[in-house]
């Protein structure tokens, strides 16, 4: 069900959004060669707790998952697209790392993701990260009352494909409110003027997942980790946007 948020709901989502932003900044700061993704998870847990929030990822078991998610962050290096489990993997120079992690404040959710390079990466890899972020902002520009989800997806897809990269189609953006994943689904592709109409009171997560190679994905045996089928690198960016009476507001930036 779509929760239509009033001023109080959006105010609580804004608190969650600030916690998410602080958590992401702390991870960005700490993500250096040698640190493990489990160590980043511990840092993330501390930050959201210090903001009076709880994790919406820890023990999450939506989307038909066989087992609850065992981390506060999804830590997805290199060819991992999304839902990487924090563990013993130590970052190394030349990696890319996608972090997806959210927070709950008094029942209201925030959700965001980013990809960063660990040290120096080849030019095409830096471009993958830039293009993915740009495609997210192009999508966010279309998140306004009266537009449709297809307007958002079309904007994302246009930026990605112009750069010669591939949009992941099996995982999508979503509504957010008193649950992390609410309708409507917000695919990262589509035709303008199609899909679900966005309305004041909605909040939407725009989250392109972009591969250097083909769009196809595979799930690992852990029941969570999604990798590119062709082994190519993948990037992911996400923000939570509220459609308030004063217009759209990005709550996690
Ligand atoms: Mg999300």
mmCIF file of C-alpha atoms and ligand atoms in Angstrom:
data_model
loop_
_atom_site.group_PDB
_atom_site.id
_atom_site.type_symbol
_atom_site.label_atom_id
_atom_site.label_comp_id
_atom_site.label_asym_id
_atom_site.label_seq_id
_atom_site.Cartn_x
_atom_site.Cartn_y
_atom_site.Cartn_z
ATOM 1 C CA UNK A 1 0.000 0.000 0.000
ATOM 2 C CA UNK A 2 1.205 3.523 -0.729
ATOM 3 C CA UNK A 3 1.400 5.589 2.453
ATOM 4 C CA UNK A 4 0.344 9.153 1.665
ATOM 5 C CA UNK A 5 2.510 11.209 3.987
ATOM 6 C CA UNK A 6 1.412 14.357 5.805
ATOM 7 C CA UNK A 7 3.778 16.986 7.222
ATOM 8 C CA UNK A 8 4.548 14.843 10.293
ATOM 9 C CA UNK A 9 5.321 11.781 8.216
ATOM 10 C CA UNK A 10 7.646 13.713 5.946
ATOM 11 C CA UNK A 11 9.332 15.313 8.971
ATOM 12 C CA UNK A 12 10.093 11.856 10.354
ATOM 13 C CA UNK A 13 11.325 10.698 6.958
ATOM 14 C CA UNK A 14 13.609 13.735 6.890
ATOM 15 C CA UNK A 15 15.182 12.642 10.202
ATOM 16 C CA UNK A 16 15.710 9.144 8.783
ATOM 17 C CA UNK A 17 17.143 10.738 5.638
ATOM 18 C CA UNK A 18 19.687 12.751 7.624
ATOM 19 C CA UNK A 19 20.787 9.603 9.444
ATOM 20 C CA UNK A 20 21.226 7.837 6.111
ATOM 21 C CA UNK A 21 23.293 10.732 4.770
ATOM 22 C CA UNK A 22 25.539 10.727 7.853
ATOM 23 C CA UNK A 23 25.969 6.950 7.652
ATOM 24 C CA UNK A 24 26.954 7.150 3.991
ATOM 25 C CA UNK A 25 29.464 9.939 4.671
ATOM 26 C CA UNK A 26 31.062 7.852 7.437
ATOM 27 C CA UNK A 27 31.363 4.851 5.132
ATOM 28 C CA UNK A 28 32.818 6.966 2.315
ATOM 29 C CA UNK A 29 35.435 8.250 4.745
ATOM 30 C CA UNK A 30 36.342 4.776 6.042
ATOM 31 C CA UNK A 31 36.315 2.837 2.757
ATOM 32 C CA UNK A 32 40.051 2.503 2.128
ATOM 33 C CA UNK A 33 42.173 -0.449 0.998
ATOM 34 C CA UNK A 34 42.375 -3.102 3.735
ATOM 35 C CA UNK A 35 39.092 -2.445 5.508
ATOM 36 C CA UNK A 36 36.530 -5.239 5.341
ATOM 37 C CA UNK A 37 32.902 -4.743 4.434
ATOM 38 C CA UNK A 38 31.957 -6.127 7.877
ATOM 39 C CA UNK A 39 33.981 -3.332 9.497
ATOM 40 C CA UNK A 40 32.058 -0.812 7.374
ATOM 41 C CA UNK A 41 28.834 -2.434 8.581
ATOM 42 C CA UNK A 42 29.818 -1.834 12.224
ATOM 43 C CA UNK A 43 30.558 1.841 11.472
ATOM 44 C CA UNK A 44 27.170 2.188 9.765
ATOM 45 C CA UNK A 45 25.328 0.617 12.704
ATOM 46 C CA UNK A 46 26.970 3.082 15.122
ATOM 47 C CA UNK A 47 25.997 6.118 13.040
ATOM 48 C CA UNK A 48 22.328 5.268 12.681
ATOM 49 C CA UNK A 49 22.073 4.407 16.372
ATOM 50 C CA UNK A 50 23.636 7.765 17.271
ATOM 51 C CA UNK A 51 20.851 9.434 15.246
ATOM 52 C CA UNK A 52 18.130 7.636 17.217
ATOM 53 C CA UNK A 53 17.312 5.441 14.222
ATOM 54 C CA UNK A 54 17.250 1.727 13.517
ATOM 55 C CA UNK A 55 18.258 -0.261 10.454
ATOM 56 C CA UNK A 56 15.650 -1.219 7.886
ATOM 57 C CA UNK A 57 18.077 -3.574 6.118
ATOM 58 C CA UNK A 58 19.088 -5.756 9.084
ATOM 59 C CA UNK A 59 16.903 -8.887 9.111
ATOM 60 C CA UNK A 60 14.921 -7.625 6.121
ATOM 61 C CA UNK A 61 13.136 -10.488 4.423
ATOM 62 C CA UNK A 62 11.057 -8.913 1.675
ATOM 63 C CA UNK A 63 11.172 -9.518 -2.080
ATOM 64 C CA UNK A 64 10.763 -13.274 -1.650
ATOM 65 C CA UNK A 65 14.086 -13.655 0.161
ATOM 66 C CA UNK A 66 14.786 -17.138 1.575
ATOM 67 C CA UNK A 67 16.779 -15.814 4.549
ATOM 68 C CA UNK A 68 16.767 -12.496 6.453
ATOM 69 C CA UNK A 69 19.430 -10.003 5.336
ATOM 70 C CA UNK A 70 22.296 -10.234 7.860
ATOM 71 C CA UNK A 71 23.719 -6.687 7.617
ATOM 72 C CA UNK A 72 22.981 -3.002 8.213
ATOM 73 C CA UNK A 73 24.487 -2.180 4.815
ATOM 74 C CA UNK A 74 24.466 -3.872 1.469
ATOM 75 C CA UNK A 75 28.134 -3.800 0.459
ATOM 76 C CA UNK A 76 28.502 -4.693 -3.205
ATOM 77 C CA UNK A 77 32.035 -4.626 -4.655
ATOM 78 C CA UNK A 78 32.905 -4.680 -8.361
ATOM 79 C CA UNK A 79 30.664 -7.130 -10.277
ATOM 80 C CA UNK A 80 28.137 -7.263 -7.412
ATOM 81 C CA UNK A 81 25.152 -5.172 -8.486
ATOM 82 C CA UNK A 82 23.182 -5.033 -5.215
ATOM 83 C CA UNK A 83 22.477 -6.866 -1.932
ATOM 84 C CA UNK A 84 26.081 -7.849 -1.176
ATOM 85 C CA UNK A 85 26.403 -9.199 2.386
ATOM 86 C CA UNK A 86 29.011 -7.489 4.615
ATOM 87 C CA UNK A 87 31.771 -9.929 5.507
ATOM 88 C CA UNK A 88 35.474 -10.699 5.326
ATOM 89 C CA UNK A 89 36.058 -9.116 1.926
ATOM 90 C CA UNK A 90 38.837 -6.516 2.310
ATOM 91 C CA UNK A 91 38.731 -3.592 -0.108
ATOM 92 C CA UNK A 92 41.677 -3.160 -2.407
ATOM 93 C CA UNK A 93 43.062 -0.383 -4.562
ATOM 94 C CA UNK A 94 41.180 -0.258 -7.868
ATOM 95 C CA UNK A 95 37.927 -1.750 -6.549
ATOM 96 C CA UNK A 96 34.603 -0.064 -6.840
ATOM 97 C CA UNK A 97 32.151 -0.428 -3.979
ATOM 98 C CA UNK A 98 28.400 0.140 -3.931
ATOM 99 C CA UNK A 99 26.789 0.818 -0.572
ATOM 100 C CA UNK A 100 23.018 0.688 -0.106
ATOM 101 C CA UNK A 101 21.773 1.350 3.403
ATOM 102 C CA UNK A 102 18.780 2.992 5.022
ATOM 103 C CA UNK A 103 17.307 3.893 8.398
ATOM 104 C CA UNK A 104 13.977 4.091 10.219
ATOM 105 C CA UNK A 105 12.906 6.954 12.493
ATOM 106 C CA UNK A 106 9.668 6.479 14.450
ATOM 107 C CA UNK A 107 8.369 4.079 11.829
ATOM 108 C CA UNK A 108 9.345 6.158 8.783
ATOM 109 C CA UNK A 109 12.017 5.024 6.338
ATOM 110 C CA UNK A 110 14.898 6.540 4.406
ATOM 111 C CA UNK A 111 16.902 4.670 1.758
ATOM 112 C CA UNK A 112 19.893 5.653 -0.382
ATOM 113 C CA UNK A 113 22.879 4.179 -2.198
ATOM 114 C CA UNK A 114 26.137 5.289 -3.792
ATOM 115 C CA UNK A 115 29.121 3.791 -5.588
ATOM 116 C CA UNK A 116 32.698 4.904 -4.991
ATOM 117 C CA UNK A 117 36.116 4.061 -6.370
ATOM 118 C CA UNK A 118 38.723 2.741 -3.936
ATOM 119 C CA UNK A 119 41.791 4.653 -5.061
ATOM 120 C CA UNK A 120 42.552 4.916 -8.764
ATOM 121 C CA UNK A 121 40.305 3.204 -11.322
ATOM 122 C CA UNK A 122 40.442 3.138 -15.134
ATOM 123 C CA UNK A 123 38.701 5.980 -16.985
ATOM 124 C CA UNK A 124 35.775 3.818 -18.141
ATOM 125 C CA UNK A 125 35.109 2.710 -14.564
ATOM 126 C CA UNK A 126 35.103 6.298 -13.321
ATOM 127 C CA UNK A 127 32.699 7.081 -16.169
ATOM 128 C CA UNK A 128 30.405 4.196 -15.125
ATOM 129 C CA UNK A 129 30.135 5.723 -11.657
ATOM 130 C CA UNK A 130 29.570 9.266 -13.019
ATOM 131 C CA UNK A 131 26.970 8.200 -15.564
ATOM 132 C CA UNK A 132 25.055 6.148 -12.997
ATOM 133 C CA UNK A 133 24.896 9.129 -10.647
ATOM 134 C CA UNK A 134 23.893 11.463 -13.496
ATOM 135 C CA UNK A 135 21.135 9.052 -14.544
ATOM 136 C CA UNK A 136 19.780 9.072 -10.993
ATOM 137 C CA UNK A 137 19.619 12.890 -10.984
ATOM 138 C CA UNK A 138 17.944 12.869 -14.415
ATOM 139 C CA UNK A 139 15.334 10.508 -12.948
ATOM 140 C CA UNK A 140 14.950 12.621 -9.813
ATOM 141 C CA UNK A 141 14.174 15.686 -11.967
ATOM 142 C CA UNK A 142 11.096 13.809 -13.203
ATOM 143 C CA UNK A 143 9.853 12.974 -9.688
ATOM 144 C CA UNK A 144 7.055 15.516 -9.353
ATOM 145 C CA UNK A 145 3.337 15.363 -8.729
ATOM 146 C CA UNK A 146 1.510 14.711 -12.008
ATOM 147 C CA UNK A 147 4.397 12.933 -13.719
ATOM 148 C CA UNK A 148 4.365 9.152 -14.158
ATOM 149 C CA UNK A 149 6.844 6.467 -13.212
ATOM 150 C CA UNK A 150 7.616 5.997 -16.923
ATOM 151 C CA UNK A 151 8.854 9.597 -17.092
ATOM 152 C CA UNK A 152 11.382 8.774 -14.369
ATOM 153 C CA UNK A 153 12.501 5.492 -15.926
ATOM 154 C CA UNK A 154 12.799 7.007 -19.387
ATOM 155 C CA UNK A 155 15.040 9.795 -18.092
ATOM 156 C CA UNK A 156 17.329 7.282 -16.352
ATOM 157 C CA UNK A 157 17.510 4.940 -19.334
ATOM 158 C CA UNK A 158 18.252 7.753 -21.787
ATOM 159 C CA UNK A 159 21.335 8.904 -19.855
ATOM 160 C CA UNK A 160 22.651 5.362 -19.325
ATOM 161 C CA UNK A 161 22.212 4.152 -22.878
ATOM 162 C CA UNK A 162 23.640 7.340 -24.404
ATOM 163 C CA UNK A 163 26.837 6.482 -22.531
ATOM 164 C CA UNK A 164 26.870 2.917 -23.870
ATOM 165 C CA UNK A 165 26.101 1.194 -20.559
ATOM 166 C CA UNK A 166 23.215 -1.141 -19.607
ATOM 167 C CA UNK A 167 20.343 -0.581 -17.195
ATOM 168 C CA UNK A 168 19.495 -3.467 -14.868
ATOM 169 C CA UNK A 169 15.808 -4.207 -15.391
ATOM 170 C CA UNK A 170 15.126 -6.931 -12.794
ATOM 171 C CA UNK A 171 15.513 -4.603 -9.801
ATOM 172 C CA UNK A 172 13.710 -1.290 -9.597
ATOM 173 C CA UNK A 173 13.096 1.841 -7.576
ATOM 174 C CA UNK A 174 10.073 2.024 -5.302
ATOM 175 C CA UNK A 175 7.732 3.984 -3.138
ATOM 176 C CA UNK A 176 8.755 4.431 0.515
ATOM 177 C CA UNK A 177 7.058 5.526 3.713
ATOM 178 C CA UNK A 178 6.074 3.393 6.693
ATOM 179 C CA UNK A 179 7.621 0.473 4.789
ATOM 180 C CA UNK A 180 10.920 0.512 2.926
ATOM 181 C CA UNK A 181 9.391 -0.947 -0.217
ATOM 182 C CA UNK A 182 5.948 0.325 -1.131
ATOM 183 C CA UNK A 183 4.205 0.716 -4.458
ATOM 184 C CA UNK A 184 4.664 2.100 -6.981
ATOM 185 C CA UNK A 185 7.572 0.257 -8.570
ATOM 186 C CA UNK A 186 9.845 2.695 -10.389
ATOM 187 C CA UNK A 187 11.708 0.868 -13.178
ATOM 188 C CA UNK A 188 14.874 2.424 -14.567
ATOM 189 C CA UNK A 189 13.484 2.228 -18.090
ATOM 190 C CA UNK A 190 10.218 3.011 -19.791
ATOM 191 C CA UNK A 191 8.227 5.336 -21.962
ATOM 192 C CA UNK A 192 7.234 8.875 -21.001
ATOM 193 C CA UNK A 193 3.607 9.247 -19.953
ATOM 194 C CA UNK A 194 3.234 5.588 -18.935
ATOM 195 C CA UNK A 195 3.057 3.853 -15.556
ATOM 196 C CA UNK A 196 1.724 5.099 -12.233
ATOM 197 C CA UNK A 197 0.960 8.783 -11.685
ATOM 198 C CA UNK A 198 2.939 10.394 -8.847
ATOM 199 C CA UNK A 199 1.010 12.454 -6.316
ATOM 200 C CA UNK A 200 1.651 14.873 -3.476
ATOM 201 C CA UNK A 201 2.197 12.864 -0.285
ATOM 202 C CA UNK A 202 4.147 10.133 -2.041
ATOM 203 C CA UNK A 203 7.833 9.460 -1.494
ATOM 204 C CA UNK A 204 9.873 7.671 -4.132
ATOM 205 C CA UNK A 205 13.301 6.035 -4.286
ATOM 206 C CA UNK A 206 15.055 6.459 -7.622
ATOM 207 C CA UNK A 207 17.845 3.888 -7.834
ATOM 208 C CA UNK A 208 19.508 3.071 -11.141
ATOM 209 C CA UNK A 209 21.729 -0.007 -11.251
ATOM 210 C CA UNK A 210 24.030 0.214 -14.266
ATOM 211 C CA UNK A 211 26.398 -2.360 -15.770
ATOM 212 C CA UNK A 212 29.394 -1.752 -18.011
ATOM 213 C CA UNK A 213 28.495 -4.952 -19.868
ATOM 214 C CA UNK A 214 25.145 -6.640 -20.341
ATOM 215 C CA UNK A 215 22.065 -6.035 -18.176
ATOM 216 C CA UNK A 216 21.631 -9.670 -17.124
ATOM 217 C CA UNK A 217 21.905 -10.654 -13.443
ATOM 218 C CA UNK A 218 22.461 -13.792 -11.360
ATOM 219 C CA UNK A 219 21.819 -14.458 -7.661
ATOM 220 C CA UNK A 220 24.529 -16.229 -5.660
ATOM 221 C CA UNK A 221 23.776 -19.232 -3.411
ATOM 222 C CA UNK A 222 23.625 -17.015 -0.302
ATOM 223 C CA UNK A 223 20.140 -15.991 -1.455
ATOM 224 C CA UNK A 224 20.993 -12.277 -1.570
ATOM 225 C CA UNK A 225 24.050 -11.294 -3.585
ATOM 226 C CA UNK A 226 23.142 -10.178 -7.120
ATOM 227 C CA UNK A 227 26.022 -10.159 -9.628
ATOM 228 C CA UNK A 228 26.319 -9.335 -13.305
ATOM 229 C CA UNK A 229 25.952 -12.473 -15.366
ATOM 230 C CA UNK A 230 28.903 -11.499 -17.584
ATOM 231 C CA UNK A 231 31.143 -10.519 -14.639
ATOM 232 C CA UNK A 232 31.259 -6.858 -15.693
ATOM 233 C CA UNK A 233 31.366 -4.035 -13.152
ATOM 234 C CA UNK A 234 28.176 -2.463 -11.862
ATOM 235 C CA UNK A 235 27.281 0.830 -10.131
ATOM 236 C CA UNK A 236 24.257 1.918 -8.085
ATOM 237 C CA UNK A 237 22.978 5.279 -6.833
ATOM 238 C CA UNK A 238 19.790 6.052 -4.919
ATOM 239 C CA UNK A 239 18.019 8.846 -3.102
ATOM 240 C CA UNK A 240 14.665 9.171 -1.334
ATOM 241 C CA UNK A 241 12.512 12.020 -2.701
ATOM 242 C CA UNK A 242 9.413 13.383 -0.943
ATOM 243 C CA UNK A 243 6.579 15.000 -2.917
ATOM 244 C CA UNK A 244 5.683 17.680 -0.389
ATOM 245 C CA UNK A 245 3.113 20.488 -0.801
ATOM 246 C CA UNK A 246 6.107 22.791 -1.438
ATOM 247 C CA UNK A 247 7.416 20.503 -4.189
ATOM 248 C CA UNK A 248 9.893 17.617 -4.395
ATOM 249 C CA UNK A 249 12.556 17.352 -1.681
ATOM 250 C CA UNK A 250 15.503 14.948 -1.725
ATOM 251 C CA UNK A 251 15.599 13.699 1.868
ATOM 252 C CA UNK A 252 18.862 11.733 1.799
ATOM 253 C CA UNK A 253 21.197 14.209 0.034
HETATM 254 MG MG1 LIG B 1 15.825 1.150 -2.403
#
